[in-house]
């Protein structure tokens, strides 16, 4: 059962994530779009990873296969940094 009592919070100032859990049959693509809108609306002083962790806690009762849960979990991942690409060395022939 999804808890529908959450109000807008610092982690979800517009209630976008909360509303995504209320949309029946929402797709992964729609969740990604909502997530991008959510991330752009976060105040500068809010740490996005802390906000995502808070949202995961708030919506822990959502069905495990809800696409927004996957999007939120992916948002906590740190991308692999592969080092510098390109530069003068690749443009100038020896």
PDB file of N, CA and C in Angstrom:
ATOM      1  N   UNK A   1       0.839  -1.187   0.000  1.00  0.00           N
ATOM      2  CA  UNK A   1       0.000   0.000   0.000  1.00  0.00           C
ATOM      3  C   UNK A   1       0.882   1.249   0.000  1.00  0.00           C
ATOM      4  N   UNK A   2       0.561   2.201  -0.826  1.00  0.00           N
ATOM      5  CA  UNK A   2       1.326   3.440  -0.930  1.00  0.00           C
ATOM      6  C   UNK A   2       0.773   4.442   0.063  1.00  0.00           C
ATOM      7  N   UNK A   3       1.682   5.037   0.831  1.00  0.00           N
ATOM      8  CA  UNK A   3       1.282   6.050   1.805  1.00  0.00           C
ATOM      9  C   UNK A   3       1.003   7.349   1.059  1.00  0.00           C
ATOM     10  N   UNK A   4      -0.230   7.808   1.081  1.00  0.00           N
ATOM     11  CA  UNK A   4      -0.626   9.003   0.345  1.00  0.00           C
ATOM     12  C   UNK A   4      -0.724  10.230   1.248  1.00  0.00           C
ATOM     13  N   UNK A   5      -0.182  10.152   2.442  1.00  0.00           N
ATOM     14  CA  UNK A   5      -0.314  11.257   3.382  1.00  0.00           C
ATOM     15  C   UNK A   5       0.853  12.239   3.320  1.00  0.00           C
ATOM     16  N   UNK A   6       1.907  11.917   2.578  1.00  0.00           N
ATOM     17  CA  UNK A   6       3.068  12.809   2.540  1.00  0.00           C
ATOM     18  C   UNK A   6       2.706  14.157   1.944  1.00  0.00           C
ATOM     19  N   UNK A   7       3.158  15.183   2.571  1.00  0.00           N
ATOM     20  CA  UNK A   7       2.993  16.539   2.067  1.00  0.00           C
ATOM     21  C   UNK A   7       4.273  16.909   1.336  1.00  0.00           C
ATOM     22  N   UNK A   8       4.270  18.064   0.674  1.00  0.00           N
ATOM     23  CA  UNK A   8       5.497  18.541   0.038  1.00  0.00           C
ATOM     24  C   UNK A   8       6.545  18.720   1.123  1.00  0.00           C
ATOM     25  N   UNK A   9       7.762  18.302   0.815  1.00  0.00           N
ATOM     26  CA  UNK A   9       8.855  18.374   1.771  1.00  0.00           C
ATOM     27  C   UNK A   9      10.034  19.077   1.120  1.00  0.00           C
ATOM     28  N   UNK A  10      11.076  19.297   1.890  1.00  0.00           N
ATOM     29  CA  UNK A  10      12.299  19.877   1.340  1.00  0.00           C
ATOM     30  C   UNK A  10      12.846  18.957   0.256  1.00  0.00           C
ATOM     31  N   UNK A  11      12.703  17.644   0.446  1.00  0.00           N
ATOM     32  CA  UNK A  11      13.191  16.679  -0.537  1.00  0.00           C
ATOM     33  C   UNK A  11      12.318  16.644  -1.794  1.00  0.00           C
ATOM     34  N   UNK A  12      11.077  17.053  -1.692  1.00  0.00           N
ATOM     35  CA  UNK A  12      10.142  17.035  -2.826  1.00  0.00           C
ATOM     36  C   UNK A  12       9.275  18.288  -2.768  1.00  0.00           C
ATOM     37  N   UNK A  13       9.897  19.459  -3.033  1.00  0.00           N
ATOM     38  CA  UNK A  13       9.198  20.730  -2.824  1.00  0.00           C
ATOM     39  C   UNK A  13       7.915  20.904  -3.635  1.00  0.00           C
ATOM     40  N   UNK A  14       7.844  20.342  -4.832  1.00  0.00           N
ATOM     41  CA  UNK A  14       6.644  20.472  -5.652  1.00  0.00           C
ATOM     42  C   UNK A  14       5.732  19.245  -5.544  1.00  0.00           C
ATOM     43  N   UNK A  15       6.177  18.223  -4.826  1.00  0.00           N
ATOM     44  CA  UNK A  15       5.387  17.005  -4.698  1.00  0.00           C
ATOM     45  C   UNK A  15       5.407  16.145  -5.955  1.00  0.00           C
ATOM     46  N   UNK A  16       6.392  16.360  -6.827  1.00  0.00           N
ATOM     47  CA  UNK A  16       6.455  15.633  -8.094  1.00  0.00           C
ATOM     48  C   UNK A  16       6.663  14.132  -7.899  1.00  0.00           C
ATOM     49  N   UNK A  17       7.597  13.787  -7.032  1.00  0.00           N
ATOM     50  CA  UNK A  17       7.886  12.373  -6.801  1.00  0.00           C
ATOM     51  C   UNK A  17       6.681  11.710  -6.136  1.00  0.00           C
ATOM     52  N   UNK A  18       6.118  12.383  -5.149  1.00  0.00           N
ATOM     53  CA  UNK A  18       4.934  11.845  -4.466  1.00  0.00           C
ATOM     54  C   UNK A  18       3.828  11.547  -5.475  1.00  0.00           C
ATOM     55  N   UNK A  19       3.582  12.490  -6.362  1.00  0.00           N
ATOM     56  CA  UNK A  19       2.509  12.314  -7.347  1.00  0.00           C
ATOM     57  C   UNK A  19       2.819  11.181  -8.320  1.00  0.00           C
ATOM     58  N   UNK A  20       4.099  10.970  -8.631  1.00  0.00           N
ATOM     59  CA  UNK A  20       4.441   9.894  -9.568  1.00  0.00           C
ATOM     60  C   UNK A  20       4.037   8.533  -9.013  1.00  0.00           C
ATOM     61  N   UNK A  21       4.088   8.392  -7.701  1.00  0.00           N
ATOM     62  CA  UNK A  21       3.688   7.127  -7.076  1.00  0.00           C
ATOM     63  C   UNK A  21       2.174   6.940  -7.100  1.00  0.00           C
ATOM     64  N   UNK A  22       1.435   7.993  -7.343  1.00  0.00           N
ATOM     65  CA  UNK A  22      -0.029   7.916  -7.385  1.00  0.00           C
ATOM     66  C   UNK A  22      -0.562   7.617  -8.788  1.00  0.00           C
ATOM     67  N   UNK A  23       0.294   7.747  -9.796  1.00  0.00           N
ATOM     68  CA  UNK A  23      -0.144   7.542 -11.179  1.00  0.00           C
ATOM     69  C   UNK A  23      -0.111   6.052 -11.499  1.00  0.00           C
ATOM     70  N   UNK A  24      -1.270   5.519 -11.743  1.00  0.00           N
ATOM     71  CA  UNK A  24      -1.371   4.087 -12.036  1.00  0.00           C
ATOM     72  C   UNK A  24      -0.828   3.813 -13.433  1.00  0.00           C
ATOM     73  N   UNK A  25       0.007   2.798 -13.555  1.00  0.00           N
ATOM     74  CA  UNK A  25       0.551   2.395 -14.845  1.00  0.00           C
ATOM     75  C   UNK A  25       1.616   3.319 -15.407  1.00  0.00           C
ATOM     76  N   UNK A  26       2.238   4.140 -14.567  1.00  0.00           N
ATOM     77  CA  UNK A  26       3.267   5.066 -15.029  1.00  0.00           C
ATOM     78  C   UNK A  26       4.459   4.280 -15.589  1.00  0.00           C
ATOM     79  N   UNK A  27       5.044   4.802 -16.655  1.00  0.00           N
ATOM     80  CA  UNK A  27       6.164   4.110 -17.300  1.00  0.00           C
ATOM     81  C   UNK A  27       7.498   4.616 -16.745  1.00  0.00           C
ATOM     82  N   UNK A  28       8.539   3.869 -17.043  1.00  0.00           N
ATOM     83  CA  UNK A  28       9.890   4.249 -16.631  1.00  0.00           C
ATOM     84  C   UNK A  28      10.298   5.573 -17.298  1.00  0.00           C
ATOM     85  N   UNK A  29       9.940   5.745 -18.572  1.00  0.00           N
ATOM     86  CA  UNK A  29      10.271   6.980 -19.291  1.00  0.00           C
ATOM     87  C   UNK A  29       9.582   8.184 -18.642  1.00  0.00           C
ATOM     88  N   UNK A  30       8.330   8.007 -18.251  1.00  0.00           N
ATOM     89  CA  UNK A  30       7.612   9.096 -17.587  1.00  0.00           C
ATOM     90  C   UNK A  30       8.254   9.412 -16.233  1.00  0.00           C
ATOM     91  N   UNK A  31       8.694   8.373 -15.522  1.00  0.00           N
ATOM     92  CA  UNK A  31       9.365   8.586 -14.232  1.00  0.00           C
ATOM     93  C   UNK A  31      10.681   9.336 -14.409  1.00  0.00           C
ATOM     94  N   UNK A  32      11.433   9.007 -15.460  1.00  0.00           N
ATOM     95  CA  UNK A  32      12.687   9.725 -15.734  1.00  0.00           C
ATOM     96  C   UNK A  32      12.417  11.195 -15.993  1.00  0.00           C
ATOM     97  N   UNK A  33      11.377  11.486 -16.761  1.00  0.00           N
ATOM     98  CA  UNK A  33      11.018  12.865 -17.058  1.00  0.00           C
ATOM     99  C   UNK A  33      10.634  13.617 -15.775  1.00  0.00           C
ATOM    100  N   UNK A  34       9.854  12.972 -14.932  1.00  0.00           N
ATOM    101  CA  UNK A  34       9.468  13.573 -13.645  1.00  0.00           C
ATOM    102  C   UNK A  34      10.700  13.783 -12.773  1.00  0.00           C
ATOM    103  N   UNK A  35      11.606  12.800 -12.767  1.00  0.00           N
ATOM    104  CA  UNK A  35      12.823  12.900 -11.965  1.00  0.00           C
ATOM    105  C   UNK A  35      13.676  14.088 -12.409  1.00  0.00           C
ATOM    106  N   UNK A  36      13.792  14.300 -13.712  1.00  0.00           N
ATOM    107  CA  UNK A  36      14.571  15.439 -14.220  1.00  0.00           C
ATOM    108  C   UNK A  36      13.926  16.747 -13.789  1.00  0.00           C
ATOM    109  N   UNK A  37      12.604  16.833 -13.917  1.00  0.00           N
ATOM    110  CA  UNK A  37      11.894  18.038 -13.476  1.00  0.00           C
ATOM    111  C   UNK A  37      12.098  18.253 -11.983  1.00  0.00           C
ATOM    112  N   UNK A  38      12.013  17.160 -11.205  1.00  0.00           N
ATOM    113  CA  UNK A  38      12.239  17.232  -9.760  1.00  0.00           C
ATOM    114  C   UNK A  38      13.636  17.756  -9.466  1.00  0.00           C
ATOM    115  N   UNK A  39      14.638  17.200 -10.141  1.00  0.00           N
ATOM    116  CA  UNK A  39      16.026  17.590  -9.847  1.00  0.00           C
ATOM    117  C   UNK A  39      16.280  19.058 -10.186  1.00  0.00           C
ATOM    118  N   UNK A  40      15.641  19.548 -11.237  1.00  0.00           N
ATOM    119  CA  UNK A  40      15.805  20.953 -11.617  1.00  0.00           C
ATOM    120  C   UNK A  40      15.077  21.903 -10.658  1.00  0.00           C
ATOM    121  N   UNK A  41      14.088  21.385  -9.939  1.00  0.00           N
ATOM    122  CA  UNK A  41      13.331  22.245  -9.029  1.00  0.00           C
ATOM    123  C   UNK A  41      13.867  22.215  -7.594  1.00  0.00           C
ATOM    124  N   UNK A  42      14.890  21.389  -7.338  1.00  0.00           N
ATOM    125  CA  UNK A  42      15.459  21.342  -5.986  1.00  0.00           C
ATOM    126  C   UNK A  42      16.179  22.651  -5.664  1.00  0.00           C
ATOM    127  N   UNK A  43      15.970  23.188  -4.482  1.00  0.00           N
ATOM    128  CA  UNK A  43      16.714  24.387  -4.088  1.00  0.00           C
ATOM    129  C   UNK A  43      18.224  24.087  -4.041  1.00  0.00           C
ATOM    130  N   UNK A  44      19.042  25.074  -4.310  1.00  0.00           N
ATOM    131  CA  UNK A  44      20.504  24.896  -4.343  1.00  0.00           C
ATOM    132  C   UNK A  44      21.070  24.352  -3.040  1.00  0.00           C
ATOM    133  N   UNK A  45      20.457  24.696  -1.926  1.00  0.00           N
ATOM    134  CA  UNK A  45      20.992  24.276  -0.630  1.00  0.00           C
ATOM    135  C   UNK A  45      20.662  22.826  -0.275  1.00  0.00           C
ATOM    136  N   UNK A  46      19.855  22.159  -1.095  1.00  0.00           N
ATOM    137  CA  UNK A  46      19.465  20.772  -0.819  1.00  0.00           C
ATOM    138  C   UNK A  46      20.415  19.820  -1.540  1.00  0.00           C
ATOM    139  N   UNK A  47      21.001  18.891  -0.780  1.00  0.00           N
ATOM    140  CA  UNK A  47      21.879  17.867  -1.346  1.00  0.00           C
ATOM    141  C   UNK A  47      21.007  16.835  -2.064  1.00  0.00           C
ATOM    142  N   UNK A  48      21.170  16.689  -3.380  1.00  0.00           N
ATOM    143  CA  UNK A  48      20.306  15.773  -4.129  1.00  0.00           C
ATOM    144  C   UNK A  48      20.343  14.326  -3.620  1.00  0.00           C
ATOM    145  N   UNK A  49      21.527  13.826  -3.279  1.00  0.00           N
ATOM    146  CA  UNK A  49      21.612  12.438  -2.805  1.00  0.00           C
ATOM    147  C   UNK A  49      20.899  12.264  -1.466  1.00  0.00           C
ATOM    148  N   UNK A  50      21.011  13.242  -0.588  1.00  0.00           N
ATOM    149  CA  UNK A  50      20.299  13.173   0.693  1.00  0.00           C
ATOM    150  C   UNK A  50      18.790  13.235   0.452  1.00  0.00           C
ATOM    151  N   UNK A  51      18.371  14.065  -0.501  1.00  0.00           N
ATOM    152  CA  UNK A  51      16.950  14.172  -0.824  1.00  0.00           C
ATOM    153  C   UNK A  51      16.429  12.852  -1.399  1.00  0.00           C
ATOM    154  N   UNK A  52      17.221  12.218  -2.264  1.00  0.00           N
ATOM    155  CA  UNK A  52      16.816  10.933  -2.847  1.00  0.00           C
ATOM    156  C   UNK A  52      16.688   9.880  -1.747  1.00  0.00           C
ATOM    157  N   UNK A  53      17.658   9.845  -0.836  1.00  0.00           N
ATOM    158  CA  UNK A  53      17.600   8.883   0.273  1.00  0.00           C
ATOM    159  C   UNK A  53      16.337   9.115   1.108  1.00  0.00           C
ATOM    160  N   UNK A  54      16.003  10.373   1.342  1.00  0.00           N
ATOM    161  CA  UNK A  54      14.789  10.697   2.098  1.00  0.00           C
ATOM    162  C   UNK A  54      13.538  10.240   1.344  1.00  0.00           C
ATOM    163  N   UNK A  55      13.527  10.450   0.042  1.00  0.00           N
ATOM    164  CA  UNK A  55      12.377  10.030  -0.761  1.00  0.00           C
ATOM    165  C   UNK A  55      12.232   8.512  -0.782  1.00  0.00           C
ATOM    166  N   UNK A  56      13.346   7.800  -0.864  1.00  0.00           N
ATOM    167  CA  UNK A  56      13.281   6.340  -0.823  1.00  0.00           C
ATOM    168  C   UNK A  56      12.704   5.866   0.513  1.00  0.00           C
ATOM    169  N   UNK A  57      13.084   6.544   1.579  1.00  0.00           N
ATOM    170  CA  UNK A  57      12.546   6.191   2.897  1.00  0.00           C
ATOM    171  C   UNK A  57      11.045   6.495   2.963  1.00  0.00           C
ATOM    172  N   UNK A  58      10.641   7.638   2.435  1.00  0.00           N
ATOM    173  CA  UNK A  58       9.228   8.027   2.460  1.00  0.00           C
ATOM    174  C   UNK A  58       8.349   7.056   1.670  1.00  0.00           C
ATOM    175  N   UNK A  59       8.898   6.519   0.586  1.00  0.00           N
ATOM    176  CA  UNK A  59       8.100   5.687  -0.312  1.00  0.00           C
ATOM    177  C   UNK A  59       8.491   4.215  -0.246  1.00  0.00           C
ATOM    178  N   UNK A  60       9.022   3.806   0.894  1.00  0.00           N
ATOM    179  CA  UNK A  60       9.462   2.415   1.040  1.00  0.00           C
ATOM    180  C   UNK A  60       8.299   1.420   0.985  1.00  0.00           C
ATOM    181  N   UNK A  61       7.090   1.895   1.190  1.00  0.00           N
ATOM    182  CA  UNK A  61       5.940   0.992   1.137  1.00  0.00           C
ATOM    183  C   UNK A  61       5.375   0.851  -0.285  1.00  0.00           C
ATOM    184  N   UNK A  62       5.977   1.555  -1.240  1.00  0.00           N
ATOM    185  CA  UNK A  62       5.523   1.445  -2.631  1.00  0.00           C
ATOM    186  C   UNK A  62       5.865   0.058  -3.167  1.00  0.00           C
ATOM    187  N   UNK A  63       5.111  -0.405  -4.157  1.00  0.00           N
ATOM    188  CA  UNK A  63       5.429  -1.707  -4.753  1.00  0.00           C
ATOM    189  C   UNK A  63       6.878  -1.728  -5.253  1.00  0.00           C
ATOM    190  N   UNK A  64       7.572  -2.814  -4.982  1.00  0.00           N
ATOM    191  CA  UNK A  64       8.993  -2.933  -5.309  1.00  0.00           C
ATOM    192  C   UNK A  64       9.275  -2.749  -6.803  1.00  0.00           C
ATOM    193  N   UNK A  65       8.302  -3.044  -7.655  1.00  0.00           N
ATOM    194  CA  UNK A  65       8.523  -2.930  -9.099  1.00  0.00           C
ATOM    195  C   UNK A  65       8.095  -1.572  -9.668  1.00  0.00           C
ATOM    196  N   UNK A  66       7.798  -0.610  -8.802  1.00  0.00           N
ATOM    197  CA  UNK A  66       7.409   0.720  -9.294  1.00  0.00           C
ATOM    198  C   UNK A  66       8.619   1.351  -9.978  1.00  0.00           C
ATOM    199  N   UNK A  67       8.448   1.872 -11.198  1.00  0.00           N
ATOM    200  CA  UNK A  67       9.598   2.403 -11.933  1.00  0.00           C
ATOM    201  C   UNK A  67      10.296   3.591 -11.248  1.00  0.00           C
ATOM    202  N   UNK A  68       9.571   4.373 -10.458  1.00  0.00           N
ATOM    203  CA  UNK A  68      10.213   5.511  -9.798  1.00  0.00           C
ATOM    204  C   UNK A  68      11.224   5.040  -8.759  1.00  0.00           C
ATOM    205  N   UNK A  69      10.980   3.909  -8.122  1.00  0.00           N
ATOM    206  CA  UNK A  69      11.950   3.385  -7.157  1.00  0.00           C
ATOM    207  C   UNK A  69      13.279   3.085  -7.851  1.00  0.00           C
ATOM    208  N   UNK A  70      13.209   2.509  -9.041  1.00  0.00           N
ATOM    209  CA  UNK A  70      14.430   2.213  -9.795  1.00  0.00           C
ATOM    210  C   UNK A  70      15.156   3.505 -10.179  1.00  0.00           C
ATOM    211  N   UNK A  71      14.401   4.499 -10.622  1.00  0.00           N
ATOM    212  CA  UNK A  71      14.992   5.784 -11.009  1.00  0.00           C
ATOM    213  C   UNK A  71      15.666   6.430  -9.796  1.00  0.00           C
ATOM    214  N   UNK A  72      15.000   6.410  -8.648  1.00  0.00           N
ATOM    215  CA  UNK A  72      15.577   7.002  -7.437  1.00  0.00           C
ATOM    216  C   UNK A  72      16.836   6.254  -7.015  1.00  0.00           C
ATOM    217  N   UNK A  73      16.805   4.941  -7.062  1.00  0.00           N
ATOM    218  CA  UNK A  73      17.999   4.157  -6.694  1.00  0.00           C
ATOM    219  C   UNK A  73      19.151   4.454  -7.640  1.00  0.00           C
ATOM    220  N   UNK A  74      18.852   4.570  -8.924  1.00  0.00           N
ATOM    221  CA  UNK A  74      19.893   4.914  -9.897  1.00  0.00           C
ATOM    222  C   UNK A  74      20.471   6.301  -9.616  1.00  0.00           C
ATOM    223  N   UNK A  75      19.639   7.189  -9.097  1.00  0.00           N
ATOM    224  CA  UNK A  75      20.096   8.541  -8.774  1.00  0.00           C
ATOM    225  C   UNK A  75      21.123   8.579  -7.654  1.00  0.00           C
ATOM    226  N   UNK A  76      21.185   7.521  -6.863  1.00  0.00           N
ATOM    227  CA  UNK A  76      22.180   7.453  -5.782  1.00  0.00           C
ATOM    228  C   UNK A  76      23.529   6.924  -6.257  1.00  0.00           C
ATOM    229  N   UNK A  77      23.558   6.341  -7.455  1.00  0.00           N
ATOM    230  CA  UNK A  77      24.809   5.787  -7.970  1.00  0.00           C
ATOM    231  C   UNK A  77      25.763   6.894  -8.376  1.00  0.00           C
ATOM    232  N   UNK A  78      27.043   6.660  -8.176  1.00  0.00           N
ATOM    233  CA  UNK A  78      28.074   7.609  -8.587  1.00  0.00           C
ATOM    234  C   UNK A  78      28.662   7.112  -9.904  1.00  0.00           C
ATOM    235  N   UNK A  79      28.642   7.955 -10.939  1.00  0.00           N
ATOM    236  CA  UNK A  79      29.178   7.502 -12.220  1.00  0.00           C
ATOM    237  C   UNK A  79      30.688   7.258 -12.129  1.00  0.00           C
ATOM    238  N   UNK A  80      31.140   6.293 -12.914  1.00  0.00           N
ATOM    239  CA  UNK A  80      32.562   5.977 -12.947  1.00  0.00           C
ATOM    240  C   UNK A  80      33.287   7.066 -13.727  1.00  0.00           C
ATOM    241  N   UNK A  81      34.329   7.619 -13.132  1.00  0.00           N
ATOM    242  CA  UNK A  81      35.121   8.650 -13.798  1.00  0.00           C
ATOM    243  C   UNK A  81      36.285   7.953 -14.491  1.00  0.00           C
ATOM    244  N   UNK A  82      36.390   8.155 -15.790  1.00  0.00           N
ATOM    245  CA  UNK A  82      37.382   7.428 -16.565  1.00  0.00           C
ATOM    246  C   UNK A  82      38.605   8.267 -16.911  1.00  0.00           C
ATOM    247  N   UNK A  83      38.722   9.443 -16.376  1.00  0.00           N
ATOM    248  CA  UNK A  83      39.881  10.274 -16.680  1.00  0.00           C
ATOM    249  C   UNK A  83      39.620  11.177 -17.864  1.00  0.00           C
ATOM    250  N   UNK A  84      40.624  11.927 -18.187  1.00  0.00           N
ATOM    251  CA  UNK A  84      40.504  12.929 -19.237  1.00  0.00           C
ATOM    252  C   UNK A  84      40.503  12.274 -20.611  1.00  0.00           C
ATOM    253  N   UNK A  85      39.674  12.811 -21.477  1.00  0.00           N
ATOM    254  CA  UNK A  85      39.619  12.314 -22.848  1.00  0.00           C
ATOM    255  C   UNK A  85      39.983  13.448 -23.790  1.00  0.00           C
ATOM    256  N   UNK A  86      40.738  13.131 -24.810  1.00  0.00           N
ATOM    257  CA  UNK A  86      41.086  14.151 -25.796  1.00  0.00           C
ATOM    258  C   UNK A  86      42.248  15.001 -25.324  1.00  0.00           C
ATOM    259  N   UNK A  87      42.258  16.235 -25.746  1.00  0.00           N
ATOM    260  CA  UNK A  87      43.331  17.142 -25.370  1.00  0.00           C
ATOM    261  C   UNK A  87      44.311  17.357 -26.503  1.00  0.00           C
ATOM    262  N   UNK A  88      45.313  18.139 -26.246  1.00  0.00           N
ATOM    263  CA  UNK A  88      46.299  18.521 -27.267  1.00  0.00           C
ATOM    264  C   UNK A  88      47.004  17.310 -27.836  1.00  0.00           C
ATOM    265  N   UNK A  89      47.347  16.368 -27.016  1.00  0.00           N
ATOM    266  CA  UNK A  89      48.107  15.203 -27.446  1.00  0.00           C
ATOM    267  C   UNK A  89      47.393  14.429 -28.572  1.00  0.00           C
ATOM    268  N   UNK A  90      46.071  14.396 -28.541  1.00  0.00           N
ATOM    269  CA  UNK A  90      45.344  13.670 -29.574  1.00  0.00           C
ATOM    270  C   UNK A  90      45.130  14.511 -30.838  1.00  0.00           C
ATOM    271  N   UNK A  91      45.279  15.817 -30.734  1.00  0.00           N
ATOM    272  CA  UNK A  91      45.069  16.695 -31.900  1.00  0.00           C
ATOM    273  C   UNK A  91      46.342  16.986 -32.672  1.00  0.00           C
ATOM    274  N   UNK A  92      47.485  16.973 -31.995  1.00  0.00           N
ATOM    275  CA  UNK A  92      48.755  17.360 -32.607  1.00  0.00           C
ATOM    276  C   UNK A  92      49.550  16.113 -32.965  1.00  0.00           C
ATOM    277  N   UNK A  93      49.946  16.050 -34.235  1.00  0.00           N
ATOM    278  CA  UNK A  93      50.760  14.908 -34.665  1.00  0.00           C
ATOM    279  C   UNK A  93      52.213  15.168 -34.300  1.00  0.00           C
ATOM    280  N   UNK A  94      52.907  14.104 -33.884  1.00  0.00           N
ATOM    281  CA  UNK A  94      54.304  14.252 -33.476  1.00  0.00           C
ATOM    282  C   UNK A  94      55.223  14.367 -34.643  1.00  0.00           C
TER     283      UNK A  94
END
